[in-house]
Coordinates of C-alpha atoms and ligand atoms in Angstrom, one line a residue:
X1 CA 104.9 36.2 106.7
X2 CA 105.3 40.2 106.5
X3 CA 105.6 41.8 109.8
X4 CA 104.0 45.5 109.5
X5 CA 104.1 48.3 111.8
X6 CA 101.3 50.9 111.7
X7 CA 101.7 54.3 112.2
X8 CA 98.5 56.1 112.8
X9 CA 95.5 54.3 114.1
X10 CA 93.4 56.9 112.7
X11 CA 90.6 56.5 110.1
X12 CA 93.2 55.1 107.1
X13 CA 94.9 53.3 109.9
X14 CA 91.8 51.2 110.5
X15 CA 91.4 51.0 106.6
X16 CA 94.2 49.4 106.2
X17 CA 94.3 47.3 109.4
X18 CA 90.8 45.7 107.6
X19 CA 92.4 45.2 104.6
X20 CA 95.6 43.9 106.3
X21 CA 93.6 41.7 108.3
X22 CA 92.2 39.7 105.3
X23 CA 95.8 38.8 103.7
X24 CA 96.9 35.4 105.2
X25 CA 100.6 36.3 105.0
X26 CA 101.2 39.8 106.3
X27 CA 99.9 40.9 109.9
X28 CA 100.2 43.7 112.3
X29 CA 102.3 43.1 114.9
X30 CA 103.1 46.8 116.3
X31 CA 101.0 50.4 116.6
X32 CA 102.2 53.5 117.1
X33 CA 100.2 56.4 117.7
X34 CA 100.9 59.8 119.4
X35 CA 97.2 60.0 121.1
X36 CA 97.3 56.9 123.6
X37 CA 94.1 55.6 123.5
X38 CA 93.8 55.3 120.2
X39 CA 97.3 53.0 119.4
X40 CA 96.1 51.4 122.6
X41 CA 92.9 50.6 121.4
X42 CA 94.1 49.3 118.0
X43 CA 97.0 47.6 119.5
X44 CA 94.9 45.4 121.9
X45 CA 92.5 45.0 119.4
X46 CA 95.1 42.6 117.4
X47 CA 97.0 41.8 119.9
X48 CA 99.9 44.0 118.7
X49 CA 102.2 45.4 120.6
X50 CA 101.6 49.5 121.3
X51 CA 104.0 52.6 121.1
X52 CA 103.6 56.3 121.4
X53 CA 106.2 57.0 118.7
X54 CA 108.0 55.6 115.9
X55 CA 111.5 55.7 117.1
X56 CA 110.6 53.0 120.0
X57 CA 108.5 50.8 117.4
X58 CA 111.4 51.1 114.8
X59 CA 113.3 48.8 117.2
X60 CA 111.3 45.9 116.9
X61 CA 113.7 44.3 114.6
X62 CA 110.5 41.7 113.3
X63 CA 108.8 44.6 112.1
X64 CA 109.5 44.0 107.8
X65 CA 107.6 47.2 106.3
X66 CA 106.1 49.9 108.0
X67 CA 102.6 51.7 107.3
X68 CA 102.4 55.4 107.3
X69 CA 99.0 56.6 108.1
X70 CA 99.3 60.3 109.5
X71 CA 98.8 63.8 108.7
X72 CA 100.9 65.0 105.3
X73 CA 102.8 67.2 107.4
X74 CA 104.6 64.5 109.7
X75 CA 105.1 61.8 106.2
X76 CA 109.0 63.3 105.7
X77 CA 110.3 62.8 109.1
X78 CA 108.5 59.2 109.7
X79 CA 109.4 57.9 106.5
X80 CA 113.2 58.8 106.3
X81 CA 112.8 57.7 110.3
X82 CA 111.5 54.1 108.4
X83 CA 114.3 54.1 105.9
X84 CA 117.3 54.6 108.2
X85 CA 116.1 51.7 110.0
X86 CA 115.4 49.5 106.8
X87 CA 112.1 49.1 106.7
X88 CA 109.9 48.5 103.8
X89 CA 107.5 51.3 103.6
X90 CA 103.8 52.1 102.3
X91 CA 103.5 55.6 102.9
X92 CA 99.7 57.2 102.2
X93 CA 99.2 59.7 100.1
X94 CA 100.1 62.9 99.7
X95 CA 103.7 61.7 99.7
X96 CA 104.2 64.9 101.3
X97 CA 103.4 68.9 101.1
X98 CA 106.5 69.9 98.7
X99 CA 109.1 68.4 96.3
X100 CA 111.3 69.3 98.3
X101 CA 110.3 66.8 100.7
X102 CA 109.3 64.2 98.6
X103 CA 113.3 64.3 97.1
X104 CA 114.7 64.0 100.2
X105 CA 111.9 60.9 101.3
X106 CA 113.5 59.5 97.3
X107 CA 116.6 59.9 98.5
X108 CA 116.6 58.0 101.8
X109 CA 114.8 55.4 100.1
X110 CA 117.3 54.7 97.5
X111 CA 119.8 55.3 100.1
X112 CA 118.7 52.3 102.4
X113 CA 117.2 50.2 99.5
X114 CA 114.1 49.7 101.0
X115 CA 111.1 49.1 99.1
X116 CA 108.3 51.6 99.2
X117 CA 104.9 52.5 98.0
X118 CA 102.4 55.6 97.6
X119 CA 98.6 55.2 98.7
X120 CA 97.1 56.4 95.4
X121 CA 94.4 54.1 95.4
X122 CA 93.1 54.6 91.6
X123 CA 95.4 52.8 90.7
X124 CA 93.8 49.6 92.4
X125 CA 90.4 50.3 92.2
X126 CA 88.6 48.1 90.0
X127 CA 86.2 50.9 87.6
X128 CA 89.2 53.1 87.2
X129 CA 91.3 50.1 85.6
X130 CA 89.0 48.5 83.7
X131 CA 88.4 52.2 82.1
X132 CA 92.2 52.1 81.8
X133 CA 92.1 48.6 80.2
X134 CA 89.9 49.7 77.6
X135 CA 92.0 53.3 76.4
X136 CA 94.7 50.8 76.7
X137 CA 93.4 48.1 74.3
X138 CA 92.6 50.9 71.8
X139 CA 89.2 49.6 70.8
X140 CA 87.5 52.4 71.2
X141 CA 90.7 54.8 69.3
X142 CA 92.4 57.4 71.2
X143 CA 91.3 59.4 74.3
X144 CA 90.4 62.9 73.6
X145 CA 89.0 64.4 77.0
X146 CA 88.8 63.0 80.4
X147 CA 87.1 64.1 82.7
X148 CA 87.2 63.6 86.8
X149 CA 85.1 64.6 89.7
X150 CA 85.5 64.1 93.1
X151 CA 83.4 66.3 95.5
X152 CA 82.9 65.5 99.2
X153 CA 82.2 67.7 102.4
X154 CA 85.2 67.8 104.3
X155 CA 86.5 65.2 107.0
X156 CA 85.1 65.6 110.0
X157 CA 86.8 62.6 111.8
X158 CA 90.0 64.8 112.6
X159 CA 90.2 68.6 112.4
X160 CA 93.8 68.8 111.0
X161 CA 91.9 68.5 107.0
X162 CA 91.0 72.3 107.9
X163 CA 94.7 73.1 108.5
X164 CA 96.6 74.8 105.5
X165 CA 99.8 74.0 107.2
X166 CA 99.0 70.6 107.9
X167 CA 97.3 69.8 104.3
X168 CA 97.7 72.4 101.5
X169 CA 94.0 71.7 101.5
X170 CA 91.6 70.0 99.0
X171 CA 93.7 71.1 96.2
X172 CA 96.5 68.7 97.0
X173 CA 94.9 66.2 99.7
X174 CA 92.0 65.4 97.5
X175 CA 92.4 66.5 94.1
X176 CA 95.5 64.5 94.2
X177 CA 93.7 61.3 93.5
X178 CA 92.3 61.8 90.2
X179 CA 95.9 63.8 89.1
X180 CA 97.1 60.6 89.7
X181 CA 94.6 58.7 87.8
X182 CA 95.5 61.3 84.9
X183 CA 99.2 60.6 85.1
X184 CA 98.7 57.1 85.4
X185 CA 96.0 56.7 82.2
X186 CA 97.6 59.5 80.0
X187 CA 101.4 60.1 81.0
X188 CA 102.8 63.0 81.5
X189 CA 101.3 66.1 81.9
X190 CA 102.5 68.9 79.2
X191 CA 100.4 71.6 81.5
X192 CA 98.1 73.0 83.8
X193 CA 95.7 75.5 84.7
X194 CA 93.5 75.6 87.8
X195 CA 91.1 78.4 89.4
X196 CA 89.9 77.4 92.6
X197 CA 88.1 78.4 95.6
X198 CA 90.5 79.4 98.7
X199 CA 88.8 79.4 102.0
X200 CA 90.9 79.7 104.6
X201 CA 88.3 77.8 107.0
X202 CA 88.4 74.5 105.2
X203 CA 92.1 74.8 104.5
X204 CA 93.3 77.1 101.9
X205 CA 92.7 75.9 98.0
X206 CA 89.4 74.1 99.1
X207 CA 87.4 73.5 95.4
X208 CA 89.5 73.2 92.2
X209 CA 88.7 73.2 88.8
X210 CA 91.7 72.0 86.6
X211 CA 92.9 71.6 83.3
X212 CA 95.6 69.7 82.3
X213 CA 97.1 69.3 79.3
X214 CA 98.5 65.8 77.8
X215 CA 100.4 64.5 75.0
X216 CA 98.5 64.9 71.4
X217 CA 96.8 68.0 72.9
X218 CA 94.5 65.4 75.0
X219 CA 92.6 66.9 77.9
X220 CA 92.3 66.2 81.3
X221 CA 89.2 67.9 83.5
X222 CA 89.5 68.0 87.5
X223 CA 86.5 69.0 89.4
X224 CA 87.4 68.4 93.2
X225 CA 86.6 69.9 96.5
X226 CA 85.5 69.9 100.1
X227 CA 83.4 73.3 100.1
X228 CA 79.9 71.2 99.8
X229 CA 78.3 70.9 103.3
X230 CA 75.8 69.1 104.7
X231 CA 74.7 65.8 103.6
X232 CA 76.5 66.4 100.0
X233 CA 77.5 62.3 99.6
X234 CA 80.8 61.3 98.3
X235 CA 80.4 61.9 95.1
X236 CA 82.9 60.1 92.4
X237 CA 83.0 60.9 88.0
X238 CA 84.7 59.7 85.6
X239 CA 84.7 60.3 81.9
X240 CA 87.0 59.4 79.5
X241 CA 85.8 60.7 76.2
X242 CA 87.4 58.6 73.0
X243 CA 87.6 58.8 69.2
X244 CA 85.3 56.0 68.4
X245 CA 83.1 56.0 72.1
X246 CA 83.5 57.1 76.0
X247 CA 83.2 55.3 79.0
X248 CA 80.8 56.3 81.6
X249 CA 81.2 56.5 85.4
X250 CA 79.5 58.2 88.1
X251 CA 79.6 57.2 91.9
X252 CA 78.1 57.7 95.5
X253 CA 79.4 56.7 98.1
X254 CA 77.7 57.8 100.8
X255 CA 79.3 60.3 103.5
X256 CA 82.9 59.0 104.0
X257 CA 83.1 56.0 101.5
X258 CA 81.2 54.2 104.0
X259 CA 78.8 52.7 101.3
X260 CA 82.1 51.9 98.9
X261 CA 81.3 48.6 98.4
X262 CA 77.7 50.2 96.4
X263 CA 77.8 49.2 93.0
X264 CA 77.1 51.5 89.9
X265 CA 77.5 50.9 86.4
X266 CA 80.0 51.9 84.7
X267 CA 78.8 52.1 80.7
X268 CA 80.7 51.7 77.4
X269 CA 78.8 54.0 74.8
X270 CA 80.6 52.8 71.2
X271 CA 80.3 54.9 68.2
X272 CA 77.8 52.1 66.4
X273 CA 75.3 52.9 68.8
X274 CA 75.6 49.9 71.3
X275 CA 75.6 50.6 74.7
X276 CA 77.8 48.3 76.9
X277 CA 77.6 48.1 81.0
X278 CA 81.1 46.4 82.1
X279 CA 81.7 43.9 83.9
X280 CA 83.8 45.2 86.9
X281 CA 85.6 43.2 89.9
X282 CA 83.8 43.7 93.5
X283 CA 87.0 43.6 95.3
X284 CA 87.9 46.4 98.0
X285 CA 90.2 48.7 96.3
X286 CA 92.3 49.1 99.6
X287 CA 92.8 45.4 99.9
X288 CA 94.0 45.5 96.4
X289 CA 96.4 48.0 97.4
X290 CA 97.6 46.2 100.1
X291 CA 97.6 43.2 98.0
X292 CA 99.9 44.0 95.6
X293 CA 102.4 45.8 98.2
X294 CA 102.9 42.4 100.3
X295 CA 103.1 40.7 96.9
X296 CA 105.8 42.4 96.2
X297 CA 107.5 42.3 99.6
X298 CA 106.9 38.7 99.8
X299 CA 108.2 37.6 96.6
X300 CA 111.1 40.4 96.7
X301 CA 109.5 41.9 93.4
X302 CA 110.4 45.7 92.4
X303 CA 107.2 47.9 93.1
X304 CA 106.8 49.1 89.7
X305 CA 103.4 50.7 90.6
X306 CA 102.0 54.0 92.7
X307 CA 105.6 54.1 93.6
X308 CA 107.2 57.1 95.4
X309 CA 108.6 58.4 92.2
X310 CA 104.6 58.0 91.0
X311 CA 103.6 60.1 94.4
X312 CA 106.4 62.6 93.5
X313 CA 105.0 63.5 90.0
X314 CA 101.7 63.6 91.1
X315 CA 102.5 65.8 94.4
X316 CA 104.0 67.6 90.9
X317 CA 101.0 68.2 89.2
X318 CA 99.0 69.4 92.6
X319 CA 101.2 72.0 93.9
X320 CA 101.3 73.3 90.2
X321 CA 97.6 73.5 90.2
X322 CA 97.5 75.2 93.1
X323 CA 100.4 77.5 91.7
X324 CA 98.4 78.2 88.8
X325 CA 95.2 78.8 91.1
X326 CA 96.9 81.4 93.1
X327 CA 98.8 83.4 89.8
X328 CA 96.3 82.8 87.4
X329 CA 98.6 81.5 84.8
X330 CA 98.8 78.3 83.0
X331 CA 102.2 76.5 84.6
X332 CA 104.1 74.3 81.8
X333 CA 105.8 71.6 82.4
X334 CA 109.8 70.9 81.1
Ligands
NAD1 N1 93.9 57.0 100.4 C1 92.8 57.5 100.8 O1 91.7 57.3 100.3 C2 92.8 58.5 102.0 C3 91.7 58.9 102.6 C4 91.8 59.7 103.7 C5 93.0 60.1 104.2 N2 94.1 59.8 103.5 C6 95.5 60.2 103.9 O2 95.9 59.4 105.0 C7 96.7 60.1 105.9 C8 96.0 60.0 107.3 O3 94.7 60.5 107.3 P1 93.6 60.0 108.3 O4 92.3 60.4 107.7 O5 93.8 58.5 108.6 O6 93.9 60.8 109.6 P2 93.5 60.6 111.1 O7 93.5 62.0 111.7 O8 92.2 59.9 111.1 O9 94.6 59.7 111.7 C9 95.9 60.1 111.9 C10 96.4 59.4 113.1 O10 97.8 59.6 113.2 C11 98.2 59.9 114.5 N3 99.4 60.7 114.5 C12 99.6 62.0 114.2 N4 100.9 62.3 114.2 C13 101.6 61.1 114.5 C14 103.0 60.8 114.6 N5 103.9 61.7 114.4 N6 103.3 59.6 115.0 C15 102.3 58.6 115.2 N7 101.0 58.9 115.1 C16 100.7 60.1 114.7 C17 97.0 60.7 115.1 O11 96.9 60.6 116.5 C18 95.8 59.9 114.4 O12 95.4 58.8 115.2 C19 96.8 61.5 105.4 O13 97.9 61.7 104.6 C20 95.5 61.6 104.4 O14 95.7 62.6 103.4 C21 94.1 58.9 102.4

C-alpha cells in the first residue's frame, strides 16, 4: 500500500484524489493546504489527516510519495522540502517557471534518491499514444508535420492563472502540454520560433503560435492559448501528417475538461484511400497517470516516463518559445 500526501486540494488536487481513489493499493492519508477550508474539507472527506503546510505533513513518517498540486511558483521549494525528507514525488506540471529551478529540483532528487514524476498527461492519454503507436510502427512512413491545438478560456477556478509571476502565462502553463507531446513523439527539438499574443491581463504570453523544428527537418505546429472568452469549449487538435497517411484528431471538451470522458474519433486516412477510425481505450488519462506512478513505486521500478528530466526539457522548449516570442528570433537548440 502507497501512503501519499497531497499538497493542494485545489482543482488538480481533487483530480487526482478521484483518480487516487480508484487504485486499490495507494491512498491518501494526509492534506495539506494553505487555505483551511479547503485541506479541511478534503481531508475529512477521506478521512485523512489535515495540515496547513508541508513542513508539519512531511513528518508523518507513513506518508511514501507526496503529490504536488499547487501554483508553478511554490513547485521548487515544496519539492526539494519533499526530497530532503525522502519522499517519493509526483510533482504537476510545469515543473517549475525556470531551468534554473528545475536543476536545482534534479538535483535534490538525485541527492535523496527519491523517485519522482512530472504531470504531463499526454503521455497517458489514450488518442495521443495510440497516434504515437502508429508513427512508431512506421506503417504509415515517417512523420512530416504535426500539428497541435489546444485553446481554452482561461481558468476561472483560481485567479493566480492571470498572474505572470505566478505562471509565465499560457505560453508555458498550457502550451506546455503539447511541447511535451512533441518531445515525446519526435525527440529532440533542433529549434523554435513562436509569435504570440502578450496580454498582461490573462498573464503575460497568453496565445502562442509555435514552430518547432525536429530531426529530418520534421515540423512541429503549436496553436495554444487562453485569450478566447466566453463559452469558447476546451478545445483539443491533433495532426500528425505522415509520408504514406495522417492521423486525425480533434476534441471538445467542454468548459474545463468536465465532458473529458466525450468520445471523438480519431481517423487514420492511408495513402490507398481507406479511411480508418481507431480503436482507442476509454480509460481516464489522469488515472493512467497515476497508474503507472504507483506502479512503479510499488514494484520499486525506475520511472522511465514524464520524468523530471522529461518536465525539464519540456519547461526547455516553453521558455524558448516564449524567448523567441518576445525577440522575434528563431532560438536553436545545442
Ligand atoms: N495536468 C493538467 O491537466 C493540469 C490542469 C490544470 C492545472 N495544472 C497544474 O496543476 C497545478 C495546480 O493547479 P490547480 O488548477 O489545481 O490550482 P488551484 O488553485 O485549483 O489549487 C491549488 C491549491 O494549492 C493551495 N496552495 C497554494 N500554495 C500552497 C502551498 N505553499 N502549500 C500548500 N497548499 C498550497 C491553494 O490553496 C489551492 O487550494 C499548477 O501547476 C497547474 O499548472 C495541471
Amino acid at each position: 500500500m502507497i501512503n501519499i500526501g497531497l499538497v493542494g486540494a485545489g482543482y488538480m488536487g481533487e483530480v487526482h484524489k478521484s483518480a487516487i481513489d480508484r487504485i486499490s493499493n495507494a491512498r491518501i492519508i494526509a492534506v495539506a493546504d494553505v487555505v483551511e477550508e479547503k485541506g479541511k474539507k478534503m481531508a475529512e472527506d477521506i478521512n485523512a489527516k489535515y495540515y496547513n503546510n508541508i513542513e508539519g505533513m512531511l513528518k508523518n513518517d507513513d506518508i511514501d510519495a507526496v503529490y504536488i498540486c499547487t501554483p508553478t511558483n511554490t513547485h521548487v521549494d515544496l519539492v526539494k522540502k519533499a526530497a530532503d525528507s525522502k519522499k517519493n514525488i509526483f510533482c504537476e506540471k510545469p515543473l517549475a517557471l525556470s531551468i534554473e529551478e528545475a536543476d536545482e529540483m534534479l538535483k535534490s532528487i538525485k541527492a535523496n534518491k527519491v523517485k519522482a514524476m512530472v504531470g504531463h498527461v499526454l503521455r497517458f492519454w489514450p488518442e495521443y499514444l495510440k497516434a504515437k503507436e502508429i508513427v512508431d510502427s512506421g506503417m504509415i512512413g515517417k512523420p512530416r508535420s504535426v500539428f497541435c491545438e489546444r485553446v481554452v478560456v482561461i481558468p476561472k477556478w483560481s485567479d493566480w492563472f492571470a498572474k505572470e509571476e505566478i505562471v509565465k502565462g499560457a505560453g508555458l502553463d498550457l502550451q506546455i502540454h503539447d511541447l511535451d507531446y512533441l518531445i515525446f513523439l519526435l525527440g529532440k527539438p533542433n529549434s523554435v520560433f513562436s509569435q504570440g499574443v502578450y496580454a498582461p491581463d490573462l498573464g503575460g504570453w497568453s496565445h502562442m503560435n509555435t514552430v518547432i523544428s525536429f530531426k529530418d527537418k520534421v515540423k512541429g505546429l503549436v496553436d495554444a492559448g487562453w485569450i478566447v472568452k466566453g463559452k469558447f469549449p476546451f478545445t483539443m487538435v491533433l495532426r500528425i501528417i505522415c509520408e504514406e497517411g495522417s492521423i486525425d484528431w480533434i476534441f471538445r471538451a467542454g468548459e474545463n475538461l468536465e465532458e473529458i470522458s466525450k468520445k471523438s474519433p480519431i481517423t487514420l486516412y492511408k495513402s490507398d484511400g481507406s479511411i480508418e477510425v481507431l480503436k482507442v481505450g476509454t480509460e481516464d488519462p489522469y488515472f493512467l497517470e497515476t497508474g503507472y506512478f504507483i506502479d512503479c513505486l510499488e514494484n520499486n521500478k525506475d520511472i522511465k516516463n514524464a520524468t523530471f528530466e522529461d518536465g525539464r526539457e519540456s519547461l526547455e522548449l516553453a521558455l524558448s518559445s516564449i524567448e523567441s516570442a518576445k525577440t522575434d528570433k528563431i532560438i536553436q537548440f545545442k
